[in-house]
Short mmCIF file of C-alpha atoms in Angstrom, two decimals:
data_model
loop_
_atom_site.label_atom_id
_atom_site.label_comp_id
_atom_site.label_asym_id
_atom_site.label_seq_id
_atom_site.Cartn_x
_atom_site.Cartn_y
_atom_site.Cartn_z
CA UNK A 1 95.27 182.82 148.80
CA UNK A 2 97.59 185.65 147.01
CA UNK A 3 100.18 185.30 149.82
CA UNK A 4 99.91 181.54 149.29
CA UNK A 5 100.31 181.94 144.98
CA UNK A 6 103.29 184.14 146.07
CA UNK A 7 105.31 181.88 147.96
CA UNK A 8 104.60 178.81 145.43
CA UNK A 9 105.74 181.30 142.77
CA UNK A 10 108.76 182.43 143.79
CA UNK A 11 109.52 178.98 144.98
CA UNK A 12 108.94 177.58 141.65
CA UNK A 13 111.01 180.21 140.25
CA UNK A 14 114.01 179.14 141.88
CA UNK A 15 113.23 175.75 140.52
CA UNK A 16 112.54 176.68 137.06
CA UNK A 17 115.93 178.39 136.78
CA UNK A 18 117.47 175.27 136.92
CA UNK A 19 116.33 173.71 134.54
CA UNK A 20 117.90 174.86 130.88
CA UNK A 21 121.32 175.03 132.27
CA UNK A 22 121.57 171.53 134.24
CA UNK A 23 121.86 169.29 131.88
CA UNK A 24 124.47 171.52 129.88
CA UNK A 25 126.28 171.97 133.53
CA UNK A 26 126.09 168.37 134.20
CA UNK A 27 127.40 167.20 130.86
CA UNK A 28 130.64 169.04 131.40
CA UNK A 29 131.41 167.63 134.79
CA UNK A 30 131.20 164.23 132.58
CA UNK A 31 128.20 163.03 132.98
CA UNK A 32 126.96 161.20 129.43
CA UNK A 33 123.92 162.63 128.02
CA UNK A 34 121.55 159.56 128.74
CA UNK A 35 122.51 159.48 132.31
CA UNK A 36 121.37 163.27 132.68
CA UNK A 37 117.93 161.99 132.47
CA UNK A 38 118.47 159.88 134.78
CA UNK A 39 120.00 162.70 137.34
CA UNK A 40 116.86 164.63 136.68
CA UNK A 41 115.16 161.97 138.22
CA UNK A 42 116.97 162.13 141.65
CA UNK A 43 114.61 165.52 141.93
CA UNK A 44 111.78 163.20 141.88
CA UNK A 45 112.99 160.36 144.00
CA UNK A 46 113.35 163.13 146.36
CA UNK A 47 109.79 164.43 146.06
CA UNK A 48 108.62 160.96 146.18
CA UNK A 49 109.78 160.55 149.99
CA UNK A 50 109.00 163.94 150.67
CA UNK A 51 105.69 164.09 149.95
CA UNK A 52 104.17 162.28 151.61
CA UNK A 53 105.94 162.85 154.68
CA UNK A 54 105.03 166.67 154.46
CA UNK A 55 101.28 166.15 153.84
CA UNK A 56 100.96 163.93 156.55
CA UNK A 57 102.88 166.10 158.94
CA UNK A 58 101.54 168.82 157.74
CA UNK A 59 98.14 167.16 159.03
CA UNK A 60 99.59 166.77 162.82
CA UNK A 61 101.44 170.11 162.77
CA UNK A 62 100.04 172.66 160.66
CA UNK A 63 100.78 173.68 156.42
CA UNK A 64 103.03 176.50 157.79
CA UNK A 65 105.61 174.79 159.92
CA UNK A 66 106.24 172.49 156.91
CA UNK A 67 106.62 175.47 154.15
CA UNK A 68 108.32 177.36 156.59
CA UNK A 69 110.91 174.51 157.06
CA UNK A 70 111.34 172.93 153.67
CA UNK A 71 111.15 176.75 151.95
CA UNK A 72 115.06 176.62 154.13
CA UNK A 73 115.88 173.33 152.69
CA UNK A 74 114.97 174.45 149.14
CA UNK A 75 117.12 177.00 149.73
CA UNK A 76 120.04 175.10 151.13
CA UNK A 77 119.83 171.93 148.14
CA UNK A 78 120.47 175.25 145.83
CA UNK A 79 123.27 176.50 147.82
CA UNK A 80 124.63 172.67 147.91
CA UNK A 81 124.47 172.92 143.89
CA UNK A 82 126.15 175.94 143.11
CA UNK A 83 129.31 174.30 145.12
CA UNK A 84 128.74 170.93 143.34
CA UNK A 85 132.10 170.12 141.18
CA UNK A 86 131.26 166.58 140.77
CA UNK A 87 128.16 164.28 139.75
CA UNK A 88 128.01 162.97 143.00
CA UNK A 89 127.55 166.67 144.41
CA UNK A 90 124.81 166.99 142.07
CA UNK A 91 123.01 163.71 142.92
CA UNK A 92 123.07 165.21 146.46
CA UNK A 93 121.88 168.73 145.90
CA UNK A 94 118.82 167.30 143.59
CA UNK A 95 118.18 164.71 146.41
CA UNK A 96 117.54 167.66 149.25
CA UNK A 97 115.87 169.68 146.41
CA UNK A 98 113.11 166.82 146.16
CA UNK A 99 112.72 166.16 149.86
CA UNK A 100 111.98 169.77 150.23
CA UNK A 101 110.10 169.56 146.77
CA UNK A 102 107.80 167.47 148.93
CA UNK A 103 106.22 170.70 150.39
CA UNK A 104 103.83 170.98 147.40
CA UNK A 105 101.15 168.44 149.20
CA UNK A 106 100.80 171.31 152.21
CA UNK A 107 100.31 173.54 150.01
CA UNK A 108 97.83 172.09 148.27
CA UNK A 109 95.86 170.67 151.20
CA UNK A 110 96.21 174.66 152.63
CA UNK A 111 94.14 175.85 149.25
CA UNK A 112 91.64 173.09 150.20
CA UNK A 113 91.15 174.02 153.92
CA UNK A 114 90.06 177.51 153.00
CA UNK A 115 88.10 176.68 149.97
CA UNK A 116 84.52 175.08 149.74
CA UNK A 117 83.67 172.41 146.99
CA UNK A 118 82.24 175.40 144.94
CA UNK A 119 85.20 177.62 144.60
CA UNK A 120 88.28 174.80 145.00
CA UNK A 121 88.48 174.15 140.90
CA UNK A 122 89.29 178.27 140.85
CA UNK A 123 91.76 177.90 143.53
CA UNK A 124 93.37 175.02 142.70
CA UNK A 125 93.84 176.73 139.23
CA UNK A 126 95.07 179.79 140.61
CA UNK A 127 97.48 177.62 142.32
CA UNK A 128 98.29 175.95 139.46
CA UNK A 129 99.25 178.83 137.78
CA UNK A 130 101.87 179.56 140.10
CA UNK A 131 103.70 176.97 138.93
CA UNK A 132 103.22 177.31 135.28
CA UNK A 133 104.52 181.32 135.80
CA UNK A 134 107.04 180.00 137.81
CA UNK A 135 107.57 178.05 134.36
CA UNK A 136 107.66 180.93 132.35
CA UNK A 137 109.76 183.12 134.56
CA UNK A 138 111.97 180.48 135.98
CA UNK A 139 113.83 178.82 132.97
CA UNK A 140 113.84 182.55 131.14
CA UNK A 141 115.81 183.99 134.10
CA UNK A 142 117.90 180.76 134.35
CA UNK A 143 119.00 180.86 130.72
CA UNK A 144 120.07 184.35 130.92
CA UNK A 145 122.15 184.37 133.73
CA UNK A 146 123.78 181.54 132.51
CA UNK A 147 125.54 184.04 130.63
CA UNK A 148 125.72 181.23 127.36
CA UNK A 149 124.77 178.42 125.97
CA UNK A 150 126.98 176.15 127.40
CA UNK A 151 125.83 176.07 130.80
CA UNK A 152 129.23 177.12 132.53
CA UNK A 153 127.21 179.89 134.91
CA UNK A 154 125.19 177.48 137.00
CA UNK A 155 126.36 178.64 140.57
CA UNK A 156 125.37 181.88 139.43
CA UNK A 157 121.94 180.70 138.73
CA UNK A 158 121.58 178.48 141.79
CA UNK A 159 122.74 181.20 144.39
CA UNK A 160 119.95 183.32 142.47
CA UNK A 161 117.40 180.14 142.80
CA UNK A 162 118.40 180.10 146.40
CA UNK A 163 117.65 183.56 146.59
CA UNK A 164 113.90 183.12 145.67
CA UNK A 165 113.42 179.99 148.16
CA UNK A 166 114.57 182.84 151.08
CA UNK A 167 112.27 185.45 150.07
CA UNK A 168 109.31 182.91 150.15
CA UNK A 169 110.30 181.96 153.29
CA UNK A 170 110.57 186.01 154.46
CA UNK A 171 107.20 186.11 152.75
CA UNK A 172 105.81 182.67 154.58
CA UNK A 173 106.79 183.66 157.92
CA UNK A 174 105.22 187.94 157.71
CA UNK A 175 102.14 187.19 155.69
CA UNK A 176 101.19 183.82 156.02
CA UNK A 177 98.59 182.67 158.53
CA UNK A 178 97.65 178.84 159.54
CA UNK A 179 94.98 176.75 157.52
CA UNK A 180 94.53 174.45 159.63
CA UNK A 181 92.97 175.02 163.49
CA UNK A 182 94.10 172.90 166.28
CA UNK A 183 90.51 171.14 166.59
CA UNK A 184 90.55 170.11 163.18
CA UNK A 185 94.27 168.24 162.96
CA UNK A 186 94.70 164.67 163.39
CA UNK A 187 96.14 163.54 166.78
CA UNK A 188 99.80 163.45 167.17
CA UNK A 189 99.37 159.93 168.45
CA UNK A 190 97.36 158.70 165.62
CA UNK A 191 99.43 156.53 163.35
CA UNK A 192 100.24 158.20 159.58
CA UNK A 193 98.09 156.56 157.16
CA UNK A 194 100.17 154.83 154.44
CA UNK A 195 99.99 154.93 150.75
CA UNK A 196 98.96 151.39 151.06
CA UNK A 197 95.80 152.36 152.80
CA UNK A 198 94.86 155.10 150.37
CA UNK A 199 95.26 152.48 147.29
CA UNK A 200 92.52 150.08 148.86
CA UNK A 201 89.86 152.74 148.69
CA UNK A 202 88.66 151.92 144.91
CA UNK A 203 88.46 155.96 143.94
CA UNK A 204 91.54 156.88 145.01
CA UNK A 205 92.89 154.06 143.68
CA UNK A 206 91.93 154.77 140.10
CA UNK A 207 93.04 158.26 140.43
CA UNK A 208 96.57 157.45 142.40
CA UNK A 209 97.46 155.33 139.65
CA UNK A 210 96.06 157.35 136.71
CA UNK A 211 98.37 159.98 138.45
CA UNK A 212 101.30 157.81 138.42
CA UNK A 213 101.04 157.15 134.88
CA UNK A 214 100.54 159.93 133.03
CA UNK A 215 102.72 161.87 135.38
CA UNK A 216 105.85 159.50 134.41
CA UNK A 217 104.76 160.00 130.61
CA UNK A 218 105.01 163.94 130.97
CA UNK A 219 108.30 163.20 133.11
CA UNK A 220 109.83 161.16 130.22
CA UNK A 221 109.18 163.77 127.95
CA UNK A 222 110.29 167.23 130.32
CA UNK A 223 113.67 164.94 130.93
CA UNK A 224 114.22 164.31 127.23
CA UNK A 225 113.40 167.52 125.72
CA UNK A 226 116.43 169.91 126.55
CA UNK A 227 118.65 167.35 125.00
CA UNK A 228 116.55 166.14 121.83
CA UNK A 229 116.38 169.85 121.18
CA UNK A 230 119.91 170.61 122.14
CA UNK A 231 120.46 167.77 118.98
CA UNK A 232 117.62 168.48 116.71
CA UNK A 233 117.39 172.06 116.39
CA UNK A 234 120.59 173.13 117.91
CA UNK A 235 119.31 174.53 121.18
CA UNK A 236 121.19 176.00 124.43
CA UNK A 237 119.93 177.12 127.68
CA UNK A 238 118.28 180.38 127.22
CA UNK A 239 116.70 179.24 123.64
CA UNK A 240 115.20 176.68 125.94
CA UNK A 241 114.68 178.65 128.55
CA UNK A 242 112.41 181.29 126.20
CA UNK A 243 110.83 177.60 124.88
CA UNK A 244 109.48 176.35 128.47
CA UNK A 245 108.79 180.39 129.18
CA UNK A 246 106.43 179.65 126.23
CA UNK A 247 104.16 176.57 127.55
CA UNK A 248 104.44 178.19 130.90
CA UNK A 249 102.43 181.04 129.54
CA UNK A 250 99.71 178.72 127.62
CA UNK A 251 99.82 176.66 131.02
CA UNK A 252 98.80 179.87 133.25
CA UNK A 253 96.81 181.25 130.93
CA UNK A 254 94.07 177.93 130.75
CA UNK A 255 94.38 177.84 134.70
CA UNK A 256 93.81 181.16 135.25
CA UNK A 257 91.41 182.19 132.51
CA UNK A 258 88.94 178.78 131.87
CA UNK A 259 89.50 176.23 134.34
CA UNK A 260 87.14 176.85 136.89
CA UNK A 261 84.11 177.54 134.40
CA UNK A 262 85.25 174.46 132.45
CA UNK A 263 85.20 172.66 135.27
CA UNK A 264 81.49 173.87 136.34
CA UNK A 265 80.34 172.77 132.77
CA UNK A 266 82.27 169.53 132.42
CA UNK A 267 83.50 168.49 135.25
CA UNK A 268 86.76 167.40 136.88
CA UNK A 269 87.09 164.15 135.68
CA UNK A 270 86.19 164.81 131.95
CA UNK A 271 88.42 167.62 131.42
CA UNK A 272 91.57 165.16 133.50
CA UNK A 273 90.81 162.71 130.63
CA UNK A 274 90.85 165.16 127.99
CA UNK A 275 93.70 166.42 129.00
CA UNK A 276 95.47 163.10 129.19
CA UNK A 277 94.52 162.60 125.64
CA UNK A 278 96.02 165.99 124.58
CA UNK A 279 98.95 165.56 126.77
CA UNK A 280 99.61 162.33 124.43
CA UNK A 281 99.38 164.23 121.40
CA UNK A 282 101.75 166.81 122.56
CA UNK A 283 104.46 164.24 123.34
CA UNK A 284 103.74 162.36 120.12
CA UNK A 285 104.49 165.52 118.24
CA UNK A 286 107.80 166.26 119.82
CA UNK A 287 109.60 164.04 117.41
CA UNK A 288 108.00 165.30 114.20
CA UNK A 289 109.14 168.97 115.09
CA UNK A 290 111.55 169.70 112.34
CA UNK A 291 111.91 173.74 113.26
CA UNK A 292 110.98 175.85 116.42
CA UNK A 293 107.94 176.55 115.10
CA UNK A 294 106.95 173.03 114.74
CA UNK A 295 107.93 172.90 118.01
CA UNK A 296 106.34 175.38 120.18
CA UNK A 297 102.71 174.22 118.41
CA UNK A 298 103.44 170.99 119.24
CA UNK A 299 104.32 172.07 122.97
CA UNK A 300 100.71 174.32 122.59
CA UNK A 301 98.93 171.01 122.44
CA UNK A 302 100.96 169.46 125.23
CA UNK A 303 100.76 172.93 127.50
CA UNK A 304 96.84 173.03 127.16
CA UNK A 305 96.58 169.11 127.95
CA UNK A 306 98.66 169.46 130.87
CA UNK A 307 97.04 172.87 132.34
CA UNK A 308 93.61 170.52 132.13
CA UNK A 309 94.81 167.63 133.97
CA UNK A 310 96.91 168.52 136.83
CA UNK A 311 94.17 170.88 138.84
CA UNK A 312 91.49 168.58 137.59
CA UNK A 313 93.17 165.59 139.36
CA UNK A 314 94.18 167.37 142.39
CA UNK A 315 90.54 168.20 142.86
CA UNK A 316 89.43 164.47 142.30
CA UNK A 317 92.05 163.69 144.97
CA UNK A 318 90.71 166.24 147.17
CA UNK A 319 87.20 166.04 146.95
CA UNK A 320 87.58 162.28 148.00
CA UNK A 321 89.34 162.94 151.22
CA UNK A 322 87.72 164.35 155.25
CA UNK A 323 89.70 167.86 155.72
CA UNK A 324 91.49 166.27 158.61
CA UNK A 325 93.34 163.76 156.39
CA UNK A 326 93.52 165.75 153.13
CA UNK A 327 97.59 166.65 154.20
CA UNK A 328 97.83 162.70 153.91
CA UNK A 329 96.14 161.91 150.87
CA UNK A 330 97.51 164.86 148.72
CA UNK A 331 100.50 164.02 150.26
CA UNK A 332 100.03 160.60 148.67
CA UNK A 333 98.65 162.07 145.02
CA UNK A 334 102.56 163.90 145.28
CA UNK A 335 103.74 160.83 146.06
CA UNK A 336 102.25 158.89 143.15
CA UNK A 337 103.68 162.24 140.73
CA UNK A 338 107.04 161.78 142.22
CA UNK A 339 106.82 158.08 141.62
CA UNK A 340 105.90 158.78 137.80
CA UNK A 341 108.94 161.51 137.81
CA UNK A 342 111.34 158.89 138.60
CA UNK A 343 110.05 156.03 136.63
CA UNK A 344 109.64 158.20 133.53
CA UNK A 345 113.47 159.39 133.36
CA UNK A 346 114.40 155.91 133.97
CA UNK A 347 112.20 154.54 130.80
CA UNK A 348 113.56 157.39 128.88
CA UNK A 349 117.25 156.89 129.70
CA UNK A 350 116.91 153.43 128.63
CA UNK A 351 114.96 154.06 125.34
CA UNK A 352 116.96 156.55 124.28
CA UNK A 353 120.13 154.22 124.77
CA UNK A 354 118.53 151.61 122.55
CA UNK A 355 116.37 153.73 120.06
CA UNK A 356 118.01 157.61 120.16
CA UNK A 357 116.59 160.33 121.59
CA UNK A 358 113.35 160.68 119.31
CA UNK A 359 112.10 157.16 120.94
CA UNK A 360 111.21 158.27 124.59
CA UNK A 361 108.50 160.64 123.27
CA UNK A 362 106.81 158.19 121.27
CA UNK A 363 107.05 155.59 124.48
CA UNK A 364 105.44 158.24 126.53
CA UNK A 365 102.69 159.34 124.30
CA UNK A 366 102.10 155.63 124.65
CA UNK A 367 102.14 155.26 128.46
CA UNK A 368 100.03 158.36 129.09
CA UNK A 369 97.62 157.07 126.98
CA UNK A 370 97.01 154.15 129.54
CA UNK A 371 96.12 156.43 132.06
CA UNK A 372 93.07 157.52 130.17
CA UNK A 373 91.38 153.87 131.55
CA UNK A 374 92.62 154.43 135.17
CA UNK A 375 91.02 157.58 134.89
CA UNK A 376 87.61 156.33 133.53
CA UNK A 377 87.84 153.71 135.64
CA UNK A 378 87.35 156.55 138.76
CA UNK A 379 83.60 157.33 137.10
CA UNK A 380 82.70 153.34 137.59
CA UNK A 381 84.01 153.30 140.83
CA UNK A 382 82.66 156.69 142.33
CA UNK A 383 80.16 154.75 144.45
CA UNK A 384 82.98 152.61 146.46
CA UNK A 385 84.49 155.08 148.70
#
């Protein structure tokens, strides 16, 4: 499990580097401000495809052929970037970054094949933390070696993020043994279970969709933040970078510390509705932050909501699946966060265009609200598996 946290660290480093210093980067090879949320969610579309694939391969296969592979393509998207001059380059490089992106479902579903019902929560916060340090290293590294606040630096960050995705491949292919034994993979011949399938089961249903929301909520918000603060409070890369360093370490420090005996005492799907609800108070705050102290509480709230929800929900998802299909259907609960990442950019970029940059976060504390019913609605329907 530590070799595991290791290579979804490191991974999530690389990604996290990129993320104060692309917008800045992308603006000066003329793409408008609105239309950088909308490149963010390329990253997503990405993931959306990928996902899915990758769990449901990595069911056939084995979890390590499929890190082992898209670990190479992580690293090759970030190659791809720091040689991007124009926005179509870009586009590309964040396309390949979410395919790969994608690998996230086989490493989930490997955390689940060596964990029983009893000790999962743990795990699946342990993993969890992995990417909120990733969070706290990744943008924090990014913003300095940007050299600036204007973003002109990014190859130097992206041959650096590329760097990471190696060494978690180095560290993938010494340390890290198969999950999953031959006996206990579905048949090659078997035909991959679609999303479609997964949605008529009434739990997973509920849960899928619940994901989808509040996932493109949280998107809205991550996509909008850099330049809303970048406006408001006169931000540049490494101030944000040191900002989403910040929430990362709230983030790993609820996974790490509470979530597992929270968990025992509440259960999974209380604390994913809780969550929810403090992940819409976050957002709602965003726009009322007048300072950066405003801000980082605000970002407290949203940090703690989200640190609650995401291992909480992967659980649900996992719990309600045999071990031989679990690849599949976490590789569909990816797919349903990808498909919030891109629609939330998309809302954003177009509230933003008609309301300014302070409307997207009070349409998202909105829309994650909704996905406190979908989420109740999993209790009601816990006996139609």
């Amino acid at each position: 499990m530590i070799t595991l946290f290791l290579v979804v660290f490191l991974d999530l480093v690389g990604f996290g580097m990129i993320i104060p210093v692309f917008p800045f980067y992308a603006e000066r090879l003329g793409v408008s401000p609105s239309s950088v949320i909308f490149f963010l969610g390329l990253y997503s579309a990405g993931q959306l495809v990928g996902a899915p694939l990758w769990g449901s391969l990595s069911d056939r296969v084995g979890r390590r052929p499929v890190l082992l592979l898209t670990l190479l393509a992580n690293a090759a998207s970030s190659w791809m970037l720091a040689h991007a001059d124009t926005g179509a380059a870009l586009a590309v490089s964040r396309l390949i970054a979410g395919l790969a992106a994608g690998n996230i479902s086989a490493a989930y579903a490997y955390t689940t094949d060596i964990t029983t019902d009893a000790t999962r929560p743990r795990a699946l916060g342990l993993l969890g933390s992995a990417f909120g340090m990733g969070f706290i290293l990744g943008p924090a590294i990014g913003g300095l070696l940007a050299g600036g606040d204007d973003g002109s630096s990014l190859a130097q960050v992206a041959y650096a993020a590329a760097i990471m995705s190696l060494v978690a491949f180095v560290l993938t292919l010494v340390r890290l043994p198969e999950s999953l034994p031959a006996d206990k993979r579905r048949q090659r011949h078997a035909p991959r279970t679609r999303m479609a399938v997964y949605l008529q089961r009434p739990v997973l249903r509920g849960l899928l969709v619940a994901t989808v929301v509040v996932v493109a909520a949280v998107s809205l918000m991550q996509s909008t933040l850099a330049l809303f603060s970048a406006e408001r409070l006169a931000m540049g890369p490494r101030s944000l970078g040191w900002v989403y360093g910040f929430t990362g370490v709230i983030s790993v420090s609820v996974q790490v510390g509470i979530i597992g005996r929270l968990t025992t005492r509440f259960g999974a799907r209380r604390l994913a509705w809780w969550g929810t609800i403090l992940v819409a108070i976050g957002i709602a705050g965003v726009p009322l932050a007048h300072d950066l102290v405003s801000l980082l509480t605000t970002l407290s709230v949203f940090s703690i909501g989200s640190a609650l929800f995401n291992p909480s929900m992967s659980g649900l998802v996992a719990s309600s699946a045999a071990s031989n299909e679990r690849g599949g259907v976490l590789g569909a609960y990816q797919g349903a966060a990808s498909l919030g990442r891109v629609i939330g950019p998309v809302i954003g970029s177009g509230v933003a265009k008609v309301v300014g940059l302070s409307g997207p976060f009070v349409a998202g504390a909105l829309i994650c609200l909704v996905g406190t019913a979908f989420i109740a609605s999993r209790r009601r329907n816990a006996g139609a598996t």
